[in-house]
mmCIF file of C-alpha atoms and ligand atoms in Angstrom:
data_model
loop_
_atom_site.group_PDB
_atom_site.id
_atom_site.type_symbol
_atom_site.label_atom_id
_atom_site.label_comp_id
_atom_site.label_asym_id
_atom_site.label_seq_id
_atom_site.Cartn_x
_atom_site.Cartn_y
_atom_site.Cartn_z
ATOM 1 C CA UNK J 183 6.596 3.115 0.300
ATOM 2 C CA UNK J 184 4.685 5.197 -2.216
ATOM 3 C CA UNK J 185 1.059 3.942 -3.021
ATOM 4 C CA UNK J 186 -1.610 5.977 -5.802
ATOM 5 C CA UNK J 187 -4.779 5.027 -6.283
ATOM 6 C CA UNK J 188 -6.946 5.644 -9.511
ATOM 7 C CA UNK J 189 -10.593 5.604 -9.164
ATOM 8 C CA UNK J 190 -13.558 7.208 -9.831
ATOM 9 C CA UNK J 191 -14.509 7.139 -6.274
ATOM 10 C CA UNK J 192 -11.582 8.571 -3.936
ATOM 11 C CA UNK J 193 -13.719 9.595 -1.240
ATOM 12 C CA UNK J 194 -14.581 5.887 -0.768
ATOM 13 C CA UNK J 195 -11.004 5.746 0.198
ATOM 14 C CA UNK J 196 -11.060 8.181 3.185
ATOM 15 C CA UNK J 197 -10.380 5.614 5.347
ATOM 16 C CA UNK J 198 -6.376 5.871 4.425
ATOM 17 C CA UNK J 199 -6.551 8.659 6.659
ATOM 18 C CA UNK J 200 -7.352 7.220 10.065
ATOM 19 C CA UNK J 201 -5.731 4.819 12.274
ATOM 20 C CA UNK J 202 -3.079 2.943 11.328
ATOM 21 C CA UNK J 203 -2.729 3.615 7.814
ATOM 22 C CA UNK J 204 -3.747 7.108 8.480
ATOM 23 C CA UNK J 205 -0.184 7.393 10.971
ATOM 24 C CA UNK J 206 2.044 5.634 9.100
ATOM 25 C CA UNK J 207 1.533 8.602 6.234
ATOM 26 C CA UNK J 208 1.893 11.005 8.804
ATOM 27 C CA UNK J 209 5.212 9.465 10.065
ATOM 28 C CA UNK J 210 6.154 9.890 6.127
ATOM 29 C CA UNK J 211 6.546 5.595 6.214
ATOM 30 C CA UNK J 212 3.442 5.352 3.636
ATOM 31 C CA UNK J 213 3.403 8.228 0.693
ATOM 32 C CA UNK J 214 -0.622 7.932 -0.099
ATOM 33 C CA UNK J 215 -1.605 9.811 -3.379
ATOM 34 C CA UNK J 216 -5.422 9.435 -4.706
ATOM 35 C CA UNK J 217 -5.824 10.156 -8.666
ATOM 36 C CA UNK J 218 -9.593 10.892 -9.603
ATOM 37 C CA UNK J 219 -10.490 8.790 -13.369
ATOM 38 C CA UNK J 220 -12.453 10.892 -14.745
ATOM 39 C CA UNK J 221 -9.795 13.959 -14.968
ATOM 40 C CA UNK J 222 -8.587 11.623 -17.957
ATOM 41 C CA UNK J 223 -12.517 11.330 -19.343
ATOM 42 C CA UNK J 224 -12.102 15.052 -21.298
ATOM 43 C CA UNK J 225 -16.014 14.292 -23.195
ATOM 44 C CA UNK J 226 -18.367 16.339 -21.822
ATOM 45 C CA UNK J 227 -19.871 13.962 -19.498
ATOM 46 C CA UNK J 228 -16.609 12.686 -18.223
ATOM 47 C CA UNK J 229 -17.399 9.166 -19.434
ATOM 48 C CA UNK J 230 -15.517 6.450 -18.366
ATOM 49 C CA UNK J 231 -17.638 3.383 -19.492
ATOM 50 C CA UNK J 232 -19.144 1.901 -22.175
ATOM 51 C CA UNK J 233 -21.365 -1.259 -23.425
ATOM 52 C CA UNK J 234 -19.816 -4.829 -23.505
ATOM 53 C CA UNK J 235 -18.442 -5.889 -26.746
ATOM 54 C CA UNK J 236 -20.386 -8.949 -27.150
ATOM 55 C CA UNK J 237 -23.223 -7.978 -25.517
ATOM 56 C CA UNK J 238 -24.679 -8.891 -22.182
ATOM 57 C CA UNK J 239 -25.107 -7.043 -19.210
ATOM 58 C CA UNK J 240 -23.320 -3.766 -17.570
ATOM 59 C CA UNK J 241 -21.064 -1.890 -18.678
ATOM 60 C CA UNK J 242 -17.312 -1.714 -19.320
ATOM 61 C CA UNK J 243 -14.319 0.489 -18.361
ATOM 62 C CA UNK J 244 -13.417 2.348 -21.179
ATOM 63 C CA UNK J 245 -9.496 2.054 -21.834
ATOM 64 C CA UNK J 246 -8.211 5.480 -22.931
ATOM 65 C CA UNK J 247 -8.929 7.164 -19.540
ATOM 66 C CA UNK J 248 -6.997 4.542 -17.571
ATOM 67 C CA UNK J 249 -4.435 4.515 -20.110
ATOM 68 C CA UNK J 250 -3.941 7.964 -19.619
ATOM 69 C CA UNK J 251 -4.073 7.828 -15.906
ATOM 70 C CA UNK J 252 -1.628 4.867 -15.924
ATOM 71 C CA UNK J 253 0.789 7.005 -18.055
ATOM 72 C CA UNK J 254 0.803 10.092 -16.303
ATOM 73 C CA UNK J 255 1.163 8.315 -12.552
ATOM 74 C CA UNK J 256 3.905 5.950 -13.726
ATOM 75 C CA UNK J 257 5.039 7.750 -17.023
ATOM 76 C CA UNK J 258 6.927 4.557 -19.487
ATOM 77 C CA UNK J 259 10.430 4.937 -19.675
ATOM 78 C CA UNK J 260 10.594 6.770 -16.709
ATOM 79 C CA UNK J 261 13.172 4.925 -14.244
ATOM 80 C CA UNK J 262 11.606 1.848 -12.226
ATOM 81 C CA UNK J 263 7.947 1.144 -13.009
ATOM 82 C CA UNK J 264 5.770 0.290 -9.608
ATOM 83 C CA UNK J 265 3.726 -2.602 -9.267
ATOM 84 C CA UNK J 266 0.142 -2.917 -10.521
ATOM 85 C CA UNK J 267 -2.280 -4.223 -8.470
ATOM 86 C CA UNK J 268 -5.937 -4.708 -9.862
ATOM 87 C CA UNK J 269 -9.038 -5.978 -7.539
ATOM 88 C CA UNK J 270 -11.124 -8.249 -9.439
ATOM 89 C CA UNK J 271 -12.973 -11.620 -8.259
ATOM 90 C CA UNK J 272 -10.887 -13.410 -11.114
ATOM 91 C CA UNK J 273 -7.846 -12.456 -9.594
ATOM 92 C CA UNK J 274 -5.183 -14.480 -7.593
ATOM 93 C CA UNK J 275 -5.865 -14.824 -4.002
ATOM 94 C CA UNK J 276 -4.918 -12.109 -1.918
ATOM 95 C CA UNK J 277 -2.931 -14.112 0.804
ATOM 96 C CA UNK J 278 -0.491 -12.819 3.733
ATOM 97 C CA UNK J 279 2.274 -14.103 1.407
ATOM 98 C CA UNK J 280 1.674 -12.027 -1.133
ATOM 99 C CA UNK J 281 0.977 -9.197 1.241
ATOM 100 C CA UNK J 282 4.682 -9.692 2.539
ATOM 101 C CA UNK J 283 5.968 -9.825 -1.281
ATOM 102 C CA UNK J 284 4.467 -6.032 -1.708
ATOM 103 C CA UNK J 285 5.342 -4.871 1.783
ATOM 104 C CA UNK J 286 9.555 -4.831 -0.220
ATOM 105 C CA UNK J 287 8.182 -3.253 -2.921
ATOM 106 C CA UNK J 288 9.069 0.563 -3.271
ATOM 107 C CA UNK J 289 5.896 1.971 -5.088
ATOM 108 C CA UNK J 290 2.293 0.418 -5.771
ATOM 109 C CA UNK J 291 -0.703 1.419 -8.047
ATOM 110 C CA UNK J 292 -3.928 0.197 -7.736
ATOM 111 C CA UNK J 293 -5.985 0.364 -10.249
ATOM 112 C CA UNK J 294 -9.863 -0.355 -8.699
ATOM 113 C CA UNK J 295 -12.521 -0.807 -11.055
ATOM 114 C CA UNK J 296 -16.486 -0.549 -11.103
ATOM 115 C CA UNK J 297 -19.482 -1.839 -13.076
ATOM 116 C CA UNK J 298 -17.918 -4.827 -14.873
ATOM 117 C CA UNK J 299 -14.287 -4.361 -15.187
ATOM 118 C CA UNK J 300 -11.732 -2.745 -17.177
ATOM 119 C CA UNK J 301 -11.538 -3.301 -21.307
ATOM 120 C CA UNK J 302 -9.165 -6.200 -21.230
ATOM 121 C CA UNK J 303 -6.575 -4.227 -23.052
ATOM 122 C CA UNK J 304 -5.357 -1.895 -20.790
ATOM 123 C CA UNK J 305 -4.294 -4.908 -18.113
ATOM 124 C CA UNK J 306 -2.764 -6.310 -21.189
ATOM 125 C CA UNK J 307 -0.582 -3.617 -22.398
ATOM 126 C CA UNK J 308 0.398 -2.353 -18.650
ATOM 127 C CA UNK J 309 1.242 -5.753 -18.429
ATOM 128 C CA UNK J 310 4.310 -4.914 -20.988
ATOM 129 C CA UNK J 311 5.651 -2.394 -18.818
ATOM 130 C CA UNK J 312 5.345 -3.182 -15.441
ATOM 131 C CA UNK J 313 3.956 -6.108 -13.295
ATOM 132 C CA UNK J 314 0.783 -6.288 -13.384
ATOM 133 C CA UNK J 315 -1.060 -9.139 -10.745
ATOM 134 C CA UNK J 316 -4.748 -9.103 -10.405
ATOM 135 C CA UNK J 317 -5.896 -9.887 -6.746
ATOM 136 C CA UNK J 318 -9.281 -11.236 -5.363
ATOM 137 C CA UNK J 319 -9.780 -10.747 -1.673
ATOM 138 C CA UNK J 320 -12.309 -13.778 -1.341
ATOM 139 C CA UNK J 321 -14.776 -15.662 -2.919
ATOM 140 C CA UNK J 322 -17.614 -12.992 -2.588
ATOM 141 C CA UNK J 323 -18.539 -9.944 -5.391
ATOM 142 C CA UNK J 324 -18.204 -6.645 -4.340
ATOM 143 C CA UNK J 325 -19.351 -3.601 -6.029
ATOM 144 C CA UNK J 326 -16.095 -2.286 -7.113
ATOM 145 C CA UNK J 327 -12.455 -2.478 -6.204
ATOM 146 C CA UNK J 328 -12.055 0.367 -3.826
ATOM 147 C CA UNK J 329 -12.783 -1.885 -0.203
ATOM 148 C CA UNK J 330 -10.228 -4.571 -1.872
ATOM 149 C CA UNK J 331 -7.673 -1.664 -2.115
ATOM 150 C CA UNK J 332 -8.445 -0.701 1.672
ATOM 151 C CA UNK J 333 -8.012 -4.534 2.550
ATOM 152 C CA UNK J 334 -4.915 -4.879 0.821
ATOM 153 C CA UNK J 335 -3.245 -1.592 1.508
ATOM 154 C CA UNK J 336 -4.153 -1.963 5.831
ATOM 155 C CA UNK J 337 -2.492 -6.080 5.170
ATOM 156 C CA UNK J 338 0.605 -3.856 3.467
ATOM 157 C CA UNK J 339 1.249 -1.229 5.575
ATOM 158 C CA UNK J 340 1.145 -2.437 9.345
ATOM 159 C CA UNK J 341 4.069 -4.944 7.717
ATOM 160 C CA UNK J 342 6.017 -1.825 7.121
ATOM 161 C CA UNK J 343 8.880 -0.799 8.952
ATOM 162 C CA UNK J 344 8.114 1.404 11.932
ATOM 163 C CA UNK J 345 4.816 1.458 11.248
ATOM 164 C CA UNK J 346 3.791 -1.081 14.442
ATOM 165 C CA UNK J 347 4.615 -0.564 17.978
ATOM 166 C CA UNK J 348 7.307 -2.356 19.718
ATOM 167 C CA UNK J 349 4.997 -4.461 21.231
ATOM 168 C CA UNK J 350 2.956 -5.438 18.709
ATOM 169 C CA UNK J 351 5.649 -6.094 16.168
ATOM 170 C CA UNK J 352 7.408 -7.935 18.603
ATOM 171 C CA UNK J 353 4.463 -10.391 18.222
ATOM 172 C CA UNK J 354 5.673 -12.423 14.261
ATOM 173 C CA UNK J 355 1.959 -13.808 13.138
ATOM 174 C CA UNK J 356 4.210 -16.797 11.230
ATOM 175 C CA UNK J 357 5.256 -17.543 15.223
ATOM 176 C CA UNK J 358 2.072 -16.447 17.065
ATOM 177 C CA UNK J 359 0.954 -19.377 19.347
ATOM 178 C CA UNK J 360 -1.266 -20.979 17.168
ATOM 179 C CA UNK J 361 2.411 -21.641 15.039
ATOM 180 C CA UNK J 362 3.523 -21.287 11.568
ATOM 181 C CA UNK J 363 0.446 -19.778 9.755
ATOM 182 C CA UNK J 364 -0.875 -23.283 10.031
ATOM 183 C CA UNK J 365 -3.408 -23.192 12.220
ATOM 184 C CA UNK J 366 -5.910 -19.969 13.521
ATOM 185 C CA UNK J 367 -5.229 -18.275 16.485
ATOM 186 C CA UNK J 368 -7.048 -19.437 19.959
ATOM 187 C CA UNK J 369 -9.221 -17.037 22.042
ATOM 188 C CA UNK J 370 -8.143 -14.055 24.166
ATOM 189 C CA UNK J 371 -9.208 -12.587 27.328
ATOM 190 C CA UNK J 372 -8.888 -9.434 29.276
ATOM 191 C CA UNK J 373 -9.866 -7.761 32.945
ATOM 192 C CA UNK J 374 -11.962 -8.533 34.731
ATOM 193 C CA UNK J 375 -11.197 -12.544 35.738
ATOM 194 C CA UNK J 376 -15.169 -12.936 36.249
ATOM 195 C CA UNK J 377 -17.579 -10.848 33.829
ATOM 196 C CA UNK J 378 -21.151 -11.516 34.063
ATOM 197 C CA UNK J 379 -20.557 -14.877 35.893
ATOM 198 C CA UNK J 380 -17.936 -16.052 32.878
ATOM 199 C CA UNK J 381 -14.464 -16.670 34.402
ATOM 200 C CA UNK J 382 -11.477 -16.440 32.082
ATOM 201 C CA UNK J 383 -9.737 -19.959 32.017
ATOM 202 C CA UNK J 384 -8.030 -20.820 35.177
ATOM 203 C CA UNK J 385 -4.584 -22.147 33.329
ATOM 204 C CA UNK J 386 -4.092 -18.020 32.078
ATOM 205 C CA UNK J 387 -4.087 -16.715 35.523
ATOM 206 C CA UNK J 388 -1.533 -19.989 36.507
ATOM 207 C CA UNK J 389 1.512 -18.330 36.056
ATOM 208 C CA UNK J 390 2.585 -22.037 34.450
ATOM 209 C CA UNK J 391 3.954 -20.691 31.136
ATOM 210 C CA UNK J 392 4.691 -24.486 29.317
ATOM 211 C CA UNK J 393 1.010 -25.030 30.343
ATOM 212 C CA UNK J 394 -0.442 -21.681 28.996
ATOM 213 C CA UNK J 395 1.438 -22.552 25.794
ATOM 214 C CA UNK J 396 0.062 -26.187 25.359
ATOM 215 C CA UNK J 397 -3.340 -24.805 26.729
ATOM 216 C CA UNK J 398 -3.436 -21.878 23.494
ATOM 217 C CA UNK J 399 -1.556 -24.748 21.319
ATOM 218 C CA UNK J 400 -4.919 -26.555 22.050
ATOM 219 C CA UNK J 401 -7.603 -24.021 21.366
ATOM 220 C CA UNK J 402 -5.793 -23.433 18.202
ATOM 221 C CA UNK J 403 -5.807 -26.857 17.148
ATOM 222 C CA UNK J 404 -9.329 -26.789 17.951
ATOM 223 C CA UNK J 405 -10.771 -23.782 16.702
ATOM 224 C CA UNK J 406 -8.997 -24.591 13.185
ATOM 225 C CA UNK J 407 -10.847 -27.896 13.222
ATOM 226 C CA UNK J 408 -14.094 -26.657 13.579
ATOM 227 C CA UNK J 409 -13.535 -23.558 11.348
ATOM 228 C CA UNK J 410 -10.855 -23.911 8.707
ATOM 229 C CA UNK J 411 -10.688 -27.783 8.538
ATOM 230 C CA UNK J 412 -8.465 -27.359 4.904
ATOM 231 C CA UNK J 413 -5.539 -26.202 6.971
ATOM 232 C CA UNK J 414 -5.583 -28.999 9.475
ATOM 233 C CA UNK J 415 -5.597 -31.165 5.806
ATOM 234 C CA UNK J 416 -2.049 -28.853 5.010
ATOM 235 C CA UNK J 417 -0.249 -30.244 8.290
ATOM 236 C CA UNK J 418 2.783 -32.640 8.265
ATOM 237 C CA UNK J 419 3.707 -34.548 10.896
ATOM 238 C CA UNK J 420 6.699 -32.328 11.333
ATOM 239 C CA UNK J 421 4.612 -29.909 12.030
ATOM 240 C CA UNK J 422 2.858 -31.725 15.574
ATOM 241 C CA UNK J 423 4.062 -32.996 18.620
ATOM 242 C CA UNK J 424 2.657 -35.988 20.417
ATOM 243 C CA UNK J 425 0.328 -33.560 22.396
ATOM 244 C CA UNK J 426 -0.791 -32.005 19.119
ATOM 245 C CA UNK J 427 -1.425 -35.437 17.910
ATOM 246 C CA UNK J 428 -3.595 -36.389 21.094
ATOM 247 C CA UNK J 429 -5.366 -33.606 20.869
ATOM 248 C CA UNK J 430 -6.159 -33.805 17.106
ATOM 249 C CA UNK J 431 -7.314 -37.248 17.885
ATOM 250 C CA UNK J 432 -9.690 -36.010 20.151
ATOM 251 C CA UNK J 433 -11.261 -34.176 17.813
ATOM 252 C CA UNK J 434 -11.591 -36.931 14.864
ATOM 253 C CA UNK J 435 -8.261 -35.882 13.189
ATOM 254 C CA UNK J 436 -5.800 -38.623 12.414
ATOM 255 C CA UNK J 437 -2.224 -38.936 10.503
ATOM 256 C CA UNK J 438 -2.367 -41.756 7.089
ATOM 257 C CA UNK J 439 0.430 -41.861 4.913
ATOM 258 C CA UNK J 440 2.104 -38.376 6.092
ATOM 259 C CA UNK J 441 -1.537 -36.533 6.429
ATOM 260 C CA UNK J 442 -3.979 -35.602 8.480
ATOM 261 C CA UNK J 443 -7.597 -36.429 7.880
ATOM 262 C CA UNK J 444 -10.862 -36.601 10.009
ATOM 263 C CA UNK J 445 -12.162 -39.528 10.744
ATOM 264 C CA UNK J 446 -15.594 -38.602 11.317
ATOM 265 C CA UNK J 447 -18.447 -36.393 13.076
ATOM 266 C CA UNK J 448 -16.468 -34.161 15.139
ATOM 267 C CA UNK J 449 -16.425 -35.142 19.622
ATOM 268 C CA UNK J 450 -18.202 -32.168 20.931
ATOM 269 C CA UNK J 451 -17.191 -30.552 23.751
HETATM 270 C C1 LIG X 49 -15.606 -5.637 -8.884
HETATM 271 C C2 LIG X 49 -17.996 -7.140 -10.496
HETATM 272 C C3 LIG X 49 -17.002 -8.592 -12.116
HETATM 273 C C4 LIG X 49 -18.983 -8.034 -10.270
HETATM 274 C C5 LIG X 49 -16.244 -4.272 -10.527
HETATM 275 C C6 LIG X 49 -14.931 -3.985 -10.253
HETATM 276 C C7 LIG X 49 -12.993 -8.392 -5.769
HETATM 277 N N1 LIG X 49 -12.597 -10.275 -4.216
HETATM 278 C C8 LIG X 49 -13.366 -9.438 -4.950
HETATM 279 N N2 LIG X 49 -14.687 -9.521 -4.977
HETATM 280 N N3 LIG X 49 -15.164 -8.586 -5.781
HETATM 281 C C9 LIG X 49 -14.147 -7.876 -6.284
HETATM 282 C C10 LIG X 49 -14.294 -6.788 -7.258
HETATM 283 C C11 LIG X 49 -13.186 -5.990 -7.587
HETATM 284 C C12 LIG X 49 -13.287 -4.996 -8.563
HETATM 285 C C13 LIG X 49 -14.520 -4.837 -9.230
HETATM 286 N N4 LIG X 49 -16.651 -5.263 -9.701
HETATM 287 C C14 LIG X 49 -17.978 -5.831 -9.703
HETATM 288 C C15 LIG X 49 -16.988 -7.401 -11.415
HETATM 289 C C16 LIG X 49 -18.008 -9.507 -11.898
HETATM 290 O O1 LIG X 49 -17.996 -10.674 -12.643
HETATM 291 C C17 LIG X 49 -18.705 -11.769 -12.124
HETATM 292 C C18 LIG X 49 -19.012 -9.243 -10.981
HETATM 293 C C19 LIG X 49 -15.517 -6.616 -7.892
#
């Protein structure tokens, strides 16, 4: 896959060249190429913003210099465009589905903005010649796009082929204990058995693999209770067994008309 990156700011993206990210480009899997903005600013001052049409506060990305920087990374009528993919809080939800849907995808741009945004325009006529999806990665403001890119890019690549190990791609999230997406992974616990007087739970050192799985079935059922309730809401009754349904009931969550719903002040435990 083939990934550039306009900004004003490529040294914020330095990360790209550690870890995971940072080996999968030097196993040639991930083709990283950072584009500085302001080479397309040719003023004096390099300027790539300007005041709001409108008025109010901040300022706006100008449009010629990402134009131009748009056009000479992905020149039009130049065999298959890439994707654009542009980090704004207005965006869609960036979502392990969608990181999936880019994961096929050949070639990506991102196009991460600061101050305010980018002139509407430029979205608009990019939009004409490629696809063009603008992504929020949460319901928080950051400062610019260039931590949304990391985010997104890290989600992308490790989906990649070759880019995990054996056996951590051997491990499907979609069919990870806690099941389907549908509920949050359950704790996990390492050497030593006993650390500072805290012993790991007996049923993982059991050996009794249909308990260890109903055990971790369990946590996860309870740890997406207390933390993401709204995807308890999303379950069917497909999706439980008659354990699962005990234990949801244990913790104030019961099936009406094909859905779950709490009944109440969570039992503590
Ligand atoms: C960004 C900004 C508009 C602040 C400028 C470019 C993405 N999920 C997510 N949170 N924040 C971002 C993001 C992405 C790109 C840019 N800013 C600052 C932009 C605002 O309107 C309310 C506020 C923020």
């Amino acid at each position: 896959m083939r990934i550039d990156v306009v900004t004003i700011f490529p040294e914020y993206l330095a990360p790209l060249d550690v870890s995971l990210v940072g080996k999968a480009r030097a196993k040639g899997l991930l083709d990283v190429r950072l584009h500085q903005l302001r080479d397309q600013a040719h003023d004096v001052h390099r300027t790539v913003d300007d005041t709001p049409y409108g008025g109010g506060p901040g300022m706006v990305m100008k449009p010629e210099p990402w134009a131009a920087a748009l056009d000479a990374v992905a020149p039009p009528d130049a065999g298959p465009p890439p994707r654009l993919i542009v980090p704004t809080p207005s965006g869609r939800p960036f979502t392990q589905q969608l990181a999936v849907e880019l994961a096929a995808e050949p070639w990506l741009v991102f196009a991460p903005a600061r101050y305010e945004g980018i002139d509407r325009r430029v979205i608009d006529e990019a939009g004409t010649r490629m696809r063009v999806d603008e992504v929020s990665i949460g319901d928080y403001v950051l400062a610019g796009g260039e931590v949304a890119v990391l985010v997104i890019v890290e989600a992308v690549a490790r989906l990649l082929p070759g880019v995990l190990g054996n056996a951590e791609s051997a491990r499907d999230d979609s069919f990870a204990p806690g099941a389907m997406a549908n509920l949050l992974e359950g704790p996990v616990y390492t050497k030593p058995a006993v650390w500072r007087d805290r012993e790991v739970p007996s049923v993982l050192l059991s050996g009794n693999h249909g308990a260890i799985a109903r055990w971790r079935r369990d946590q996860a059922l309870r740890r997406t209770a207390q933390n993401r309730p709204d995807l308890l809401e999303r379950l069917t009754p497909e999706d439980v067994d008659k354990h699962d349904r005990a234990t949801l009931a244990a913790l104030g969550w019961t099936e009406r008309d094909g859905r779950f719903s709490s009944d109440g002040p969570p039992v503590a435990h």
